[in-house]
Each structure stands twice: as structure tokens, then as C-alpha cells.
Amino acid sequence: MSANYTAILWNQQKKLYDRYMWLGIGLFMLVYAVFQLWLQPSITFETLIIRATALAAFVLLHLILAIGPLSRINPAFLPLLYNRRHAGVSMFILALIHGAFCIIQFHALSDTNPLISVFISNPKYLETSQFPFQTLGFLALMILFLMAATSHDFWLSNLSPAIWKVLHMGVYVAYALIVLHVATGAFQYENHPFNWILLFIGFWGISGLHVYAGFSERYKLNTHKNILAENGFYQVCRVNEIENTCAKTAFINGENIAIFKYDGKISAIHNVCKHQMGPLGEGRIVDGCITCPWHGYQYLPHNGQSPPPFTEKVKTYDVKILEGYVWVNPVPKEEGTFVEPVIIEKA
Amino acid sequence: MENLIEITFLIIGIYLFLGVLFTIILMWNGLEKLDPQTKGAGWFFKLLIFPGMTAFWVVFLRKWLKQKP
């Protein structure tokens, strides 16, 4: 949030997240290394590093890409989303080690500049079976570098959220390049059907999850199309349909609204977080503040303002309760405008 | 093909070299003016944003030039 920057925003949960993540990565690579040494006792240390980091990075990339749609489908996955950025940087570090070892092992021994050698050592660009797959990996690594290098909130603020988001959507381009890198590279030499099956499951699994999450979200938004309107207010749901400290979301007249129930009151704010456009309505009220499920940005429910010293603001909306139903006026108030919360008992 | 790749790498190399120079100058003097939230941020923060700034230095150059009277 916009107070002064710290190098890495760590809290108890994020430290725990990072600890388990790196423990998992370490264990995964250790098991893989033992397995490889058992299968190929003559394998060199460099080759082992190249393979272990490649596989660990690729698996981690699948998990990172799955977290987003999974947490949209089921909120139980939201804790994984909370620190996804650190997972992304960790994945880049693994990919960088893989890339650096590959360049040193395969391209640093000639007179040609090793980076240029990646692109010219194999000129068979028009062949499928012997395609210079290294180039695909190199380009993917460059995209991942730009993403990791701009992962701090400093970049979100200085590049603008819209540009930042577009830049970080590059992960899908990187993923496609990596899938092709694997298919035209390692799998040309180790083409056991099991490898191909795993690659297909991974690719179609990620694609399927995204499509399913997209459709289910669209369905959720469409459910609010036929609600009744009265004096500018639209009926959303029964009061008891909203869990305490949670929200019900509604998409009315182009406005994405989150209606929160807390301390016996109801308030409505814009459903989109100022940070990375996270779904505030999927968050909870923690310490009196609506807390974005993605990165923990917070807003006060009655005025949509981040608590001082932070300065983010979102739009607010008028709400009322009539005969046990929550009604909302989709005409937004200016960002950060105070709106008297509706007391449930008195309604 | 080889020439094209060499020229591309040369251009990228020059761009990044200028980026490194600009980043050092900006971090030495001017970053806090461009983004007041960097005030008091330690050397580790600057180290973290250094690679990105060498890649996106033109964005900051534009901001810096706009800021000067």
C-alpha cells in the first residue's frame, strides 16, 4: 500500500509461505536428483542442476498459473494467491539458474559471444525436429526477468496499474514459449510417451482451469441481471445470505459492487482493488477493514478509504434494507466518500 | 541472420548500458523527487529495483524531464 516502500513486504504469513515454498522446492529437487543419480550414475553435476532447476521451475510455473483460477473457483485456495508474487520471483530464480548453466555449458566454450551463440549455433529455424529450442527458452527467460524485475509495488505505482498488468500478463506468452521450448528441446531426446502425457495434462489443465473460472465468473455476474429496481435501488439478496465479515457481489448497470456485512451493519464499495484489480468482494473484513484476498490491501467499509497512512480509495454506494432484503444504488459516490452504514437490527 | 542478431544484441547492449548509467545517476540524486515514497528506502530496495530500472529507464527519463522546470 502507498506508504514508504520497504524492500520486501514480509509478514508472519508471507514468511511462512516462503519457508514452505522453498522447502518444497528443495525437497522436489533433492528427490529428482536422487532419482536421476539412480537412473544415470554418470550424470554430471552441471547437467543435474540444469535438469532439476528446469523441472522445478516448470512445475512451479504450472502451480502459479493454476492459483488464480483455482481461487476464483474455490475461495479455499485464496491463501495461496496471497503471496503469489514471491512464488513468481522464486520461479524466475530457478529458471535463471537453469538458463545460466545452459549458456555456460553449451555456449561459453567458443569464440562467439555466448548470448549470440544461443541464436546462431543451431540455424535450423525452419525444421521442427531440430528447431533451435534454446531461443524459445531465452525469450521466455527475458519475459520472466522483466516480470520479476518489476514485481515490487514501486513498479505498480511508476508504470501505472494498467501497464503493469499488461506486462505481467506476459507470463502466458512465457508459458507458451516454455511449453514449445520443452516440446522441441528436451522431449526430442527424451521422448517417452509419459513425458508427453504429463506435458499435455499440464497444458490442458491450465487452459481448462482458466476457461472454467472465466465461465463461472461470468455466470456469477449474470445472476444479478433480473433484480428489481426501485427508486434507483436494486435488490441484491436477503440480508442473511451474506455471511458476517464477508460480501455478496453484484454487477449492476456496469458497476461491480461488493456489499459487506460486519458488526451488524451493511456497506457497499467498488469490488475492484486499486492495487492489482483484485476482487475485494472475495475478501473478508479483518481488523475492521475490507481486506483484498490477493495482496492484503485494506479499505474501510464505510468510506472506501485505506486506513492512514495509506492513500488508496475506492467508490462507495448507497445501500438500504427493506423487509430483510439488501438493496443497492449502483450510482457510485466519488472515491473515498463516506456513506452511512445501514444498521441491520433497525432495518 | 548472424549480422541481424549481432546488431540486435549491440542495440540492446547500448540501451542497457545507458540504462545502468541513468539508474546510477537517478539513484544518486532524484529518485526521491520522482517518487516520494522511496524516501528512506534502504540500499536493498534500490538493489531490487535496479535491474528493472535499467530496462525501463526511458520511462523515468521522461518523468524526470517533465519534472524539471
PDB file of C-alpha atoms in Angstrom, chain A residues 118-248:
ATOM      1  CA  VAL A 118      22.226 -19.166 -28.331  1.00  0.00           C
ATOM      2  CA  PHE A 119      20.657 -17.789 -31.514  1.00  0.00           C
ATOM      3  CA  ILE A 120      23.188 -18.840 -34.164  1.00  0.00           C
ATOM      4  CA  SER A 121      24.721 -22.133 -33.011  1.00  0.00           C
ATOM      5  CA  ASN A 122      21.784 -24.022 -34.499  1.00  0.00           C
ATOM      6  CA  PRO A 123      20.412 -22.210 -37.582  1.00  0.00           C
ATOM      7  CA  LYS A 124      17.699 -24.796 -38.384  1.00  0.00           C
ATOM      8  CA  TYR A 125      14.836 -22.400 -37.744  1.00  0.00           C
ATOM      9  CA  LEU A 126      12.681 -23.946 -40.439  1.00  0.00           C
ATOM     10  CA  GLU A 127      12.867 -27.510 -39.108  1.00  0.00           C
ATOM     11  CA  THR A 128      10.515 -28.854 -36.470  1.00  0.00           C
ATOM     12  CA  SER A 129      12.509 -31.762 -35.109  1.00  0.00           C
ATOM     13  CA  GLN A 130      15.794 -29.869 -34.766  1.00  0.00           C
ATOM     14  CA  PHE A 131      14.421 -26.412 -34.086  1.00  0.00           C
ATOM     15  CA  PRO A 132      16.793 -24.206 -32.015  1.00  0.00           C
ATOM     16  CA  PHE A 133      14.674 -24.575 -28.892  1.00  0.00           C
ATOM     17  CA  GLN A 134      17.206 -22.640 -26.814  1.00  0.00           C
ATOM     18  CA  THR A 135      15.981 -19.397 -28.392  1.00  0.00           C
ATOM     19  CA  LEU A 136      12.449 -20.040 -27.107  1.00  0.00           C
ATOM     20  CA  GLY A 137      13.746 -20.618 -23.592  1.00  0.00           C
ATOM     21  CA  PHE A 138      15.908 -17.499 -23.805  1.00  0.00           C
ATOM     22  CA  LEU A 139      12.969 -15.314 -24.870  1.00  0.00           C
ATOM     23  CA  ALA A 140      10.800 -16.796 -22.107  1.00  0.00           C
ATOM     24  CA  LEU A 141      13.556 -16.079 -19.590  1.00  0.00           C
ATOM     25  CA  MET A 142      13.684 -12.443 -20.739  1.00  0.00           C
ATOM     26  CA  ILE A 143       9.922 -12.071 -20.181  1.00  0.00           C
ATOM     27  CA  LEU A 144      10.221 -13.678 -16.753  1.00  0.00           C
ATOM     28  CA  PHE A 145      13.123 -11.313 -15.990  1.00  0.00           C
ATOM     29  CA  LEU A 146      11.031  -8.248 -16.843  1.00  0.00           C
ATOM     30  CA  MET A 147       8.249  -9.571 -14.632  1.00  0.00           C
ATOM     31  CA  ALA A 148      10.496 -10.428 -11.685  1.00  0.00           C
ATOM     32  CA  ALA A 149      12.378  -7.123 -12.006  1.00  0.00           C
ATOM     33  CA  THR A 150       9.113  -5.174 -11.869  1.00  0.00           C
ATOM     34  CA  SER A 151       7.392  -7.245  -9.189  1.00  0.00           C
ATOM     35  CA  HIS A 152       7.817  -4.636  -6.433  1.00  0.00           C
ATOM     36  CA  ASP A 153       4.926  -2.235  -5.740  1.00  0.00           C
ATOM     37  CA  PHE A 154       7.265   0.596  -6.756  1.00  0.00           C
ATOM     38  CA  TRP A 155       6.714  -0.544 -10.344  1.00  0.00           C
ATOM     39  CA  LEU A 156       2.976  -0.768  -9.999  1.00  0.00           C
ATOM     40  CA  SER A 157       2.927   2.856  -8.978  1.00  0.00           C
ATOM     41  CA  ASN A 158       5.504   4.106 -11.512  1.00  0.00           C
ATOM     42  CA  LEU A 159       4.427   2.152 -14.580  1.00  0.00           C
ATOM     43  CA  SER A 160       0.686   2.541 -13.714  1.00  0.00           C
ATOM     44  CA  PRO A 161      -1.527  -0.438 -12.764  1.00  0.00           C
ATOM     45  CA  ALA A 162      -2.794  -0.877 -16.344  1.00  0.00           C
ATOM     46  CA  ILE A 163       0.687  -1.132 -17.931  1.00  0.00           C
ATOM     47  CA  TRP A 164       1.924  -3.253 -15.034  1.00  0.00           C
ATOM     48  CA  LYS A 165      -0.948  -5.668 -15.513  1.00  0.00           C
ATOM     49  CA  VAL A 166      -0.316  -5.953 -19.278  1.00  0.00           C
ATOM     50  CA  LEU A 167       3.396  -6.531 -18.642  1.00  0.00           C
ATOM     51  CA  HIS A 168       2.628  -9.260 -16.124  1.00  0.00           C
ATOM     52  CA  MET A 169       0.120 -10.934 -18.424  1.00  0.00           C
ATOM     53  CA  GLY A 170       3.309 -11.727 -20.353  1.00  0.00           C
ATOM     54  CA  VAL A 171       3.502 -14.814 -18.146  1.00  0.00           C
ATOM     55  CA  TYR A 172       1.130 -16.513 -20.607  1.00  0.00           C
ATOM     56  CA  VAL A 173       3.456 -15.737 -23.525  1.00  0.00           C
ATOM     57  CA  ALA A 174       6.378 -17.026 -21.446  1.00  0.00           C
ATOM     58  CA  TYR A 175       4.415 -20.182 -20.599  1.00  0.00           C
ATOM     59  CA  ALA A 176       3.639 -20.847 -24.271  1.00  0.00           C
ATOM     60  CA  LEU A 177       7.315 -20.323 -25.182  1.00  0.00           C
ATOM     61  CA  ILE A 178       8.412 -22.675 -22.398  1.00  0.00           C
ATOM     62  CA  VAL A 179       5.954 -25.400 -23.478  1.00  0.00           C
ATOM     63  CA  LEU A 180       7.393 -25.135 -27.017  1.00  0.00           C
ATOM     64  CA  HIS A 181      10.939 -24.999 -25.599  1.00  0.00           C
ATOM     65  CA  VAL A 182      10.315 -28.276 -23.772  1.00  0.00           C
ATOM     66  CA  ALA A 183       8.490 -29.925 -26.676  1.00  0.00           C
ATOM     67  CA  THR A 184      11.116 -29.013 -29.283  1.00  0.00           C
ATOM     68  CA  GLY A 185      14.049 -29.441 -26.920  1.00  0.00           C
ATOM     69  CA  ALA A 186      14.293 -31.919 -24.072  1.00  0.00           C
ATOM     70  CA  PHE A 187      11.395 -34.038 -25.361  1.00  0.00           C
ATOM     71  CA  GLN A 188      13.100 -34.575 -28.726  1.00  0.00           C
ATOM     72  CA  TYR A 189      15.785 -36.528 -26.876  1.00  0.00           C
ATOM     73  CA  GLU A 190      13.715 -37.999 -24.081  1.00  0.00           C
ATOM     74  CA  ASN A 191      10.522 -38.705 -25.958  1.00  0.00           C
ATOM     75  CA  HIS A 192       8.957 -41.284 -23.672  1.00  0.00           C
ATOM     76  CA  PRO A 193       5.141 -41.101 -24.025  1.00  0.00           C
ATOM     77  CA  PHE A 194       4.860 -40.498 -20.279  1.00  0.00           C
ATOM     78  CA  ASN A 195       6.692 -37.152 -20.680  1.00  0.00           C
ATOM     79  CA  TRP A 196       4.323 -36.081 -23.454  1.00  0.00           C
ATOM     80  CA  ILE A 197       1.273 -37.119 -21.436  1.00  0.00           C
ATOM     81  CA  LEU A 198       2.463 -35.020 -18.489  1.00  0.00           C
ATOM     82  CA  LEU A 199       3.083 -32.021 -20.757  1.00  0.00           C
ATOM     83  CA  PHE A 200      -0.408 -32.326 -22.271  1.00  0.00           C
ATOM     84  CA  ILE A 201      -2.059 -32.727 -18.871  1.00  0.00           C
ATOM     85  CA  GLY A 202      -0.212 -29.629 -17.638  1.00  0.00           C
ATOM     86  CA  PHE A 203      -1.090 -27.507 -20.669  1.00  0.00           C
ATOM     87  CA  TRP A 204      -4.718 -28.559 -20.960  1.00  0.00           C
ATOM     88  CA  GLY A 205      -5.139 -28.492 -17.193  1.00  0.00           C
ATOM     89  CA  ILE A 206      -4.034 -24.851 -17.028  1.00  0.00           C
ATOM     90  CA  SER A 207      -6.071 -23.894 -20.105  1.00  0.00           C
ATOM     91  CA  GLY A 208      -9.157 -25.721 -18.824  1.00  0.00           C
ATOM     92  CA  LEU A 209      -8.959 -24.133 -15.388  1.00  0.00           C
ATOM     93  CA  HIS A 210      -8.807 -20.652 -16.921  1.00  0.00           C
ATOM     94  CA  VAL A 211     -11.764 -21.306 -19.215  1.00  0.00           C
ATOM     95  CA  TYR A 212     -13.836 -22.848 -16.401  1.00  0.00           C
ATOM     96  CA  ALA A 213     -13.037 -19.998 -13.979  1.00  0.00           C
ATOM     97  CA  GLY A 214     -13.913 -17.451 -16.681  1.00  0.00           C
ATOM     98  CA  PHE A 215     -17.291 -19.046 -17.380  1.00  0.00           C
ATOM     99  CA  SER A 216     -18.178 -19.480 -13.710  1.00  0.00           C
ATOM    100  CA  GLU A 217     -17.350 -15.816 -13.050  1.00  0.00           C
ATOM    101  CA  ARG A 218     -19.474 -14.723 -15.973  1.00  0.00           C
ATOM    102  CA  TYR A 219     -22.328 -16.845 -14.644  1.00  0.00           C
ATOM    103  CA  LYS A 220     -21.991 -15.228 -11.203  1.00  0.00           C
ATOM    104  CA  LEU A 221     -22.207 -11.742 -12.725  1.00  0.00           C
ATOM    105  CA  ASN A 222     -25.190 -12.640 -14.915  1.00  0.00           C
ATOM    106  CA  THR A 223     -27.248 -13.847 -11.941  1.00  0.00           C
ATOM    107  CA  HIS A 224     -27.879 -10.244 -10.979  1.00  0.00           C
ATOM    108  CA  LYS A 225     -29.435  -9.220 -14.296  1.00  0.00           C
ATOM    109  CA  ASN A 226     -33.072  -9.608 -13.368  1.00  0.00           C
ATOM    110  CA  ILE A 227     -33.228  -7.938  -9.994  1.00  0.00           C
ATOM    111  CA  LEU A 228     -35.966  -5.455  -9.257  1.00  0.00           C
ATOM    112  CA  ALA A 229     -35.287  -1.727  -9.353  1.00  0.00           C
ATOM    113  CA  GLU A 230     -36.978   0.796  -7.068  1.00  0.00           C
ATOM    114  CA  ASN A 231     -36.092   4.498  -6.873  1.00  0.00           C
ATOM    115  CA  GLY A 232     -32.669   3.770  -8.318  1.00  0.00           C
ATOM    116  CA  PHE A 233     -32.064   0.916  -5.860  1.00  0.00           C
ATOM    117  CA  TYR A 234     -31.699  -2.693  -6.993  1.00  0.00           C
ATOM    118  CA  GLN A 235     -32.476  -5.723  -4.894  1.00  0.00           C
ATOM    119  CA  VAL A 236     -29.414  -7.902  -4.418  1.00  0.00           C
ATOM    120  CA  CYS A 237     -30.104 -10.638  -1.861  1.00  0.00           C
ATOM    121  CA  ARG A 238     -31.530 -11.382   1.566  1.00  0.00           C
ATOM    122  CA  VAL A 239     -29.530  -9.969   4.479  1.00  0.00           C
ATOM    123  CA  ASN A 240     -28.951 -13.445   5.878  1.00  0.00           C
ATOM    124  CA  GLU A 241     -27.455 -14.596   2.570  1.00  0.00           C
ATOM    125  CA  ILE A 242     -24.365 -12.534   3.375  1.00  0.00           C
ATOM    126  CA  GLU A 243     -22.039 -14.177   5.872  1.00  0.00           C
ATOM    127  CA  ASN A 244     -20.730 -11.982   8.657  1.00  0.00           C
ATOM    128  CA  THR A 245     -17.437 -10.160   7.688  1.00  0.00           C
ATOM    129  CA  CYS A 246     -17.964 -11.316   4.089  1.00  0.00           C
ATOM    130  CA  ALA A 247     -19.585  -9.841   0.995  1.00  0.00           C
ATOM    131  CA  LYS A 248     -22.081 -10.514  -1.730  1.00  0.00           C
TER     132      LYS A 248
END
